[in-house]
Short mmCIF file of C-alpha atoms in Angstrom, two decimals:
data_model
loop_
_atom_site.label_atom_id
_atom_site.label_comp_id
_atom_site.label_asym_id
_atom_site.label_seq_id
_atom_site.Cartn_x
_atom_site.Cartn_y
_atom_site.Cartn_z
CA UNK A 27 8.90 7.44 -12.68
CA UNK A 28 10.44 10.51 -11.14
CA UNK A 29 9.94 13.62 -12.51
CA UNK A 30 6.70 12.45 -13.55
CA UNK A 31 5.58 10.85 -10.20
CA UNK A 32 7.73 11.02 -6.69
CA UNK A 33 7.03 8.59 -4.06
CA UNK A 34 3.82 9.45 -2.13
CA UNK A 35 1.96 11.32 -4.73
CA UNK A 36 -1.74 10.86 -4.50
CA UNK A 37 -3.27 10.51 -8.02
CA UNK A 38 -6.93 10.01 -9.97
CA UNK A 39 -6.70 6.90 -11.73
CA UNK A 40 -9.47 6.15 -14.25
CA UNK A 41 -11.18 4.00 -16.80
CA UNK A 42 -12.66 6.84 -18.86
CA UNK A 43 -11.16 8.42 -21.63
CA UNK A 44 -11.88 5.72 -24.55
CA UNK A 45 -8.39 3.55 -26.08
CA UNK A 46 -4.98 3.60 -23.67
CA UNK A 47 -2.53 6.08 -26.30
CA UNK A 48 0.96 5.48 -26.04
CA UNK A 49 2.83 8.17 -23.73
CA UNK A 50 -0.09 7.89 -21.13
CA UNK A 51 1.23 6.45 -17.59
CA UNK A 52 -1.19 3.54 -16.60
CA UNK A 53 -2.13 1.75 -13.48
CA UNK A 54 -1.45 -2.08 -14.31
CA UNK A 55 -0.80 -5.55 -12.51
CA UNK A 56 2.74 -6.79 -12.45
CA UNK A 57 2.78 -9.86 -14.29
CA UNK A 58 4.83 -11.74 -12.16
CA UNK A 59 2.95 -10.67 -8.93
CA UNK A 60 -0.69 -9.84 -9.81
CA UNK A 61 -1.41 -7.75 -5.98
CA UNK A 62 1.13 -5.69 -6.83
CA UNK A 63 0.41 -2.81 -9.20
CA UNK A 64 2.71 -0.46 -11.15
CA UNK A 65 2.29 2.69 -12.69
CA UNK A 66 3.98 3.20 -15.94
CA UNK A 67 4.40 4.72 -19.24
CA UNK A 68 2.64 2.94 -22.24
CA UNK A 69 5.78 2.99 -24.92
CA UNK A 70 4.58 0.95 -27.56
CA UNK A 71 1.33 -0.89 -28.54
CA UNK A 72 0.77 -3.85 -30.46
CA UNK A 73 -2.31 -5.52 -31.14
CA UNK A 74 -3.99 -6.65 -27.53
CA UNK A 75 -0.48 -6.11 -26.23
CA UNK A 76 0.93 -3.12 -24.78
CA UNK A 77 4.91 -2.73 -23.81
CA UNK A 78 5.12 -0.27 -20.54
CA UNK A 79 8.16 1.60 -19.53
CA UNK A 80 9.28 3.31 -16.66
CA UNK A 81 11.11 7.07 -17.10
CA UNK A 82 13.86 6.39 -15.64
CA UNK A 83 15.29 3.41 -17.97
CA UNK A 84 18.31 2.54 -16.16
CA UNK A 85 16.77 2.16 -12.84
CA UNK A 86 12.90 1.12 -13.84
CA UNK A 87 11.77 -2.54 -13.36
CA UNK A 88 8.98 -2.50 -16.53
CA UNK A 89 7.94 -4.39 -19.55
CA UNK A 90 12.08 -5.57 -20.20
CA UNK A 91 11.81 -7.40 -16.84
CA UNK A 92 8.15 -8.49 -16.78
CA UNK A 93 7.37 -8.73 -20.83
CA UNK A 94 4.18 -6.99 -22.58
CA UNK A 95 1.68 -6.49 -20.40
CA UNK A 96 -2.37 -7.27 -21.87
CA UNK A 97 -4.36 -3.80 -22.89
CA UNK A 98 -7.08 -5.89 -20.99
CA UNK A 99 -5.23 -5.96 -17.72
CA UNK A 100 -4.46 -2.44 -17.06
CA UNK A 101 -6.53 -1.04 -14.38
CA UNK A 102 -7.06 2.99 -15.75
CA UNK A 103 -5.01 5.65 -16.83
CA UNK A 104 -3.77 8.29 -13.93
CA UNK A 105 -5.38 11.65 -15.01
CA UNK A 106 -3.58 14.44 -12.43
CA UNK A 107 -2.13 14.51 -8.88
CA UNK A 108 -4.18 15.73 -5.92
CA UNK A 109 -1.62 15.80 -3.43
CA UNK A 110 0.62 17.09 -2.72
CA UNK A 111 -0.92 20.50 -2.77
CA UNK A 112 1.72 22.56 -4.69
CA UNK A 113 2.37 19.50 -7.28
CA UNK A 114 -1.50 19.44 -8.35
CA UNK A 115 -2.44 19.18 -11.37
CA UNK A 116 -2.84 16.88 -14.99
CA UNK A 117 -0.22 14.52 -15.60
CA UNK B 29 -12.15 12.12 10.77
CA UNK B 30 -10.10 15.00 8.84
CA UNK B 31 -10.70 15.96 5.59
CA UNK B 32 -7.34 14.38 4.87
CA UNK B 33 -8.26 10.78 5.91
CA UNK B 34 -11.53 11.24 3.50
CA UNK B 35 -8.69 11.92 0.02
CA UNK B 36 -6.39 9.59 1.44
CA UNK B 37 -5.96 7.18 -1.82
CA UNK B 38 -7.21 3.23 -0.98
CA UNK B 39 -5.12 1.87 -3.42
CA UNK B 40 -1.39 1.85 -3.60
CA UNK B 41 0.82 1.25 -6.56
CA UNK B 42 4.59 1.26 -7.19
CA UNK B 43 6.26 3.72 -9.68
CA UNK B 44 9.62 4.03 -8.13
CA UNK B 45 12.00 1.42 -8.84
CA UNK B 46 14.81 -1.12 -7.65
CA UNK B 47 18.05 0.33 -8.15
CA UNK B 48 19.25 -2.99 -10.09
CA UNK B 49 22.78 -3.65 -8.85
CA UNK B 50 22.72 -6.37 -11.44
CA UNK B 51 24.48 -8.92 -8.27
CA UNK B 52 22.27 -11.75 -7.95
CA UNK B 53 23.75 -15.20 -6.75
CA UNK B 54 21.28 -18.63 -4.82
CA UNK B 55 24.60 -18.54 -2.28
CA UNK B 56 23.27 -15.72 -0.37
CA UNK B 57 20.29 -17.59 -0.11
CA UNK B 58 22.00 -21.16 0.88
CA UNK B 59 24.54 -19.22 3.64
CA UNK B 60 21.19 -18.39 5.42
CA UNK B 61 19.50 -22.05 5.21
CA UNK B 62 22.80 -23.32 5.87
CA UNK B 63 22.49 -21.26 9.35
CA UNK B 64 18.89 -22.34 10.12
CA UNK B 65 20.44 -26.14 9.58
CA UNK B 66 23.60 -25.54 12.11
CA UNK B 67 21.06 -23.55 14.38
CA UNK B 68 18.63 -26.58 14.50
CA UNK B 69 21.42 -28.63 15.28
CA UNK B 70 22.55 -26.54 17.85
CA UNK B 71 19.11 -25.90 19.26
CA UNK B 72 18.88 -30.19 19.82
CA UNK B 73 22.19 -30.40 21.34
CA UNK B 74 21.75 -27.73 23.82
CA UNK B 75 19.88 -28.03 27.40
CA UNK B 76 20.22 -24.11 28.03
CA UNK B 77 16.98 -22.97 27.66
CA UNK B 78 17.57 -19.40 26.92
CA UNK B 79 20.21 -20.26 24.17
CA UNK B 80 17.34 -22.35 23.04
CA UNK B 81 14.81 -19.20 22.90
CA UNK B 82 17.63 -17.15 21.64
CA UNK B 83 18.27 -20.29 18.81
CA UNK B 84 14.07 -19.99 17.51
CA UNK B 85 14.11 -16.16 17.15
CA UNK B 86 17.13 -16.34 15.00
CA UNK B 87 16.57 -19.29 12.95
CA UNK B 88 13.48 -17.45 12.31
CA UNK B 89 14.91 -14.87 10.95
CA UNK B 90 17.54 -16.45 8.90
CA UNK B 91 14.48 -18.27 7.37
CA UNK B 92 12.97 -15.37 6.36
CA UNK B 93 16.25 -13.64 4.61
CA UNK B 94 16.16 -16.81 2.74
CA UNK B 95 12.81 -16.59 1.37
CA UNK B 96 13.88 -12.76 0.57
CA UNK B 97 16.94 -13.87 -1.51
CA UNK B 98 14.63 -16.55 -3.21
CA UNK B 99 12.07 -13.98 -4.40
CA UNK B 100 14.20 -11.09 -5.33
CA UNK B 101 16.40 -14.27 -7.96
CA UNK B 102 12.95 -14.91 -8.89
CA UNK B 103 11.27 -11.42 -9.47
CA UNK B 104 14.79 -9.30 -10.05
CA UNK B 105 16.80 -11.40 -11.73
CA UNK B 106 15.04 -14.66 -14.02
CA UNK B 107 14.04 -12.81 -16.81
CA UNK B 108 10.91 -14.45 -19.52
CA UNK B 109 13.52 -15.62 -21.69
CA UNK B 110 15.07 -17.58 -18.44
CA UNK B 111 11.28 -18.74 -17.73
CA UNK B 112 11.18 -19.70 -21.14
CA UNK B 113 14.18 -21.81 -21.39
CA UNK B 114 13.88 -22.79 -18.28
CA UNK B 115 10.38 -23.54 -17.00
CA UNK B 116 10.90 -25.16 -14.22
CA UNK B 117 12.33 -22.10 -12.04
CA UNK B 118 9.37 -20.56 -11.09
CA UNK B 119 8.08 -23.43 -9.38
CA UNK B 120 11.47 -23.97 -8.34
CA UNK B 121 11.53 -20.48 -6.34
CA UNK B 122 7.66 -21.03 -5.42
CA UNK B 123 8.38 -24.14 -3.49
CA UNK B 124 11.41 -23.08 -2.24
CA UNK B 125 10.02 -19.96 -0.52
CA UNK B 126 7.32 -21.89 0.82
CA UNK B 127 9.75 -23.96 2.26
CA UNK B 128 11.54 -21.37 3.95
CA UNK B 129 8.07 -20.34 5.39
CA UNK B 130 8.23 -24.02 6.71
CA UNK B 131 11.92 -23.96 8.19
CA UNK B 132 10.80 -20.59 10.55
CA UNK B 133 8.03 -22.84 12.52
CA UNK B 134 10.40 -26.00 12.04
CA UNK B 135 12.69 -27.69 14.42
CA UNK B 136 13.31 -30.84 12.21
CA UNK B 137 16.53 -30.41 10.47
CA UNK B 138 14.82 -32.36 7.40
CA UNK B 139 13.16 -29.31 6.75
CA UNK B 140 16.28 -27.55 6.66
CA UNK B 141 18.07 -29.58 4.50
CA UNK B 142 15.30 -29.87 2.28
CA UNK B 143 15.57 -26.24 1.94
CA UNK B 144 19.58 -26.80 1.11
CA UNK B 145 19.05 -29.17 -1.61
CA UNK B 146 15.83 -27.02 -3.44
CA UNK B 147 18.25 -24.08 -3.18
CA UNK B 148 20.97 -26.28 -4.98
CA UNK B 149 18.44 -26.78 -7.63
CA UNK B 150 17.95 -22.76 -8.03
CA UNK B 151 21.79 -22.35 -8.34
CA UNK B 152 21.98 -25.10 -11.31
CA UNK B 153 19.22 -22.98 -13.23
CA UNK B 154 21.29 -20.19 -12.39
CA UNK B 155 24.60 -21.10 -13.42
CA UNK B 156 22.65 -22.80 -16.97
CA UNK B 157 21.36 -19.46 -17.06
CA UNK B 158 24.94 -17.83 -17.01
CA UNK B 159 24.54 -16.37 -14.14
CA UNK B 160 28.17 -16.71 -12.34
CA UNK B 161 29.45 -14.75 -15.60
CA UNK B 162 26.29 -12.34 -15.78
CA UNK B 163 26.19 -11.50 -12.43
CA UNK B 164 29.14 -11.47 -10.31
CA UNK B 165 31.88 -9.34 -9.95
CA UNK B 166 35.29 -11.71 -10.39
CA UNK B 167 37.70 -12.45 -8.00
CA UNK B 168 41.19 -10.72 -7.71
CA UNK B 169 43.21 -14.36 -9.13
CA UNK B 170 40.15 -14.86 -11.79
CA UNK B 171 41.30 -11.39 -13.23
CA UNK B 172 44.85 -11.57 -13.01
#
């Protein structure tokens, strides 16, 4: 998810903010491996669906590997970056 | 307890990515059960009892690069449409790994072999699945 993210970044991840929007990055269960959870970008919504993406297409494991992932499932929307210092602020 | 400890987030997720090489092949996984068999096999013929230690720690982890080739086939490179087609792999991969689990606190070569023959079933998924064409990179004569 680099630029976006980098390895280490500590975020606020929340439920508020009414309907996931497509271009938001989301905190979500991998489909294939419930415990572990990925953060990527919603690309595409359809119905109770959702298709997420990773930035970096050629090297991101996301919705092409693991299929649409339920609205229902995703676990909140990451809102900015607390740490480190110099890279705070809204994603 | 520093401030730091306090933000420190309690949940981690994963945003960075494998860096697919696209090379994914059950062989790499059967070379490593095929070594916990011979070392099992080994391990009963010998009477040297620190060849015998040596023989458990590295069985053990021979056993546990298997179960890492299983799940990377199973999370990197079966795809839905594979699952799909072929529904039987993921139970396929589940059992296997579980079975590798069993060869590392094993000494029966059963268990081992076992572990041979679910691997052979991964690889004839695999190769329905196209995966010798899909996945490996061809052999000098195969190109000529």
């Amino acid at each position: 998810m680099e630029p976006a993210l980098r390895d280490g970044d500590w975020l606020v991840v929340t439920t508020l903010g009414g309907p996931y929007r497509v271009g938001e990055i989301v905190l979500a269960p991998d489909p294939r491996a419930p415990d572990r959870l990925v953060l990527k970008r919603i690309a595409a919504i359809a119905g109770d669906l959702c298709t997420l993406l990773g930035d970096q297409p050629d090297q991101s494991t996301d919705s092409r590997h693991f299929g649409p992932v339920p609205l229902a499932a995703i676990r909140g929307r990451a809102l900015f970056r607390y740490a480190p210092i110099d890279r705070f602020g809204r994603l | 307890m520093f401030l730091t400890d306090l933000l420190r987030p309690k949940t981690l997720a994963h945003a960075h990515c494998d860096l697919p090489c696209g090379v994914y092949d059950p062989e790499q996984a059967r070379i490593e059960a095929e070594s916990c068999y011979k070392i099992i096999e080994k391990y009963n013929a010998s009477n040297d009892d620190q060849f015998k230690t040596r023989a458990i720690v590295i069985k053990e982890e021979r056993a546990e690069l298997a179960k890492h080739h299983i799940d990377v086939l199973w999370s990197d490179y079966f795809k839905p449409e594979h699952v799909q087609k072929y529904p039987e792999i993921t139970e396929l991969c589940w059992k296997a790994a579980k079975q590798c689990s069993k060869v590392k606190g094993s000494l029966d070569i059963g268990d081992a072999r076992t572990l041979i023959d679910m691997i052979d079933k991964i690889d004839e998924v695999w190769t329905k699945a196209g995966g010798p064409q899909a996945t490996r990179v061809a052999k000098a004569a195969a190109r000529a």
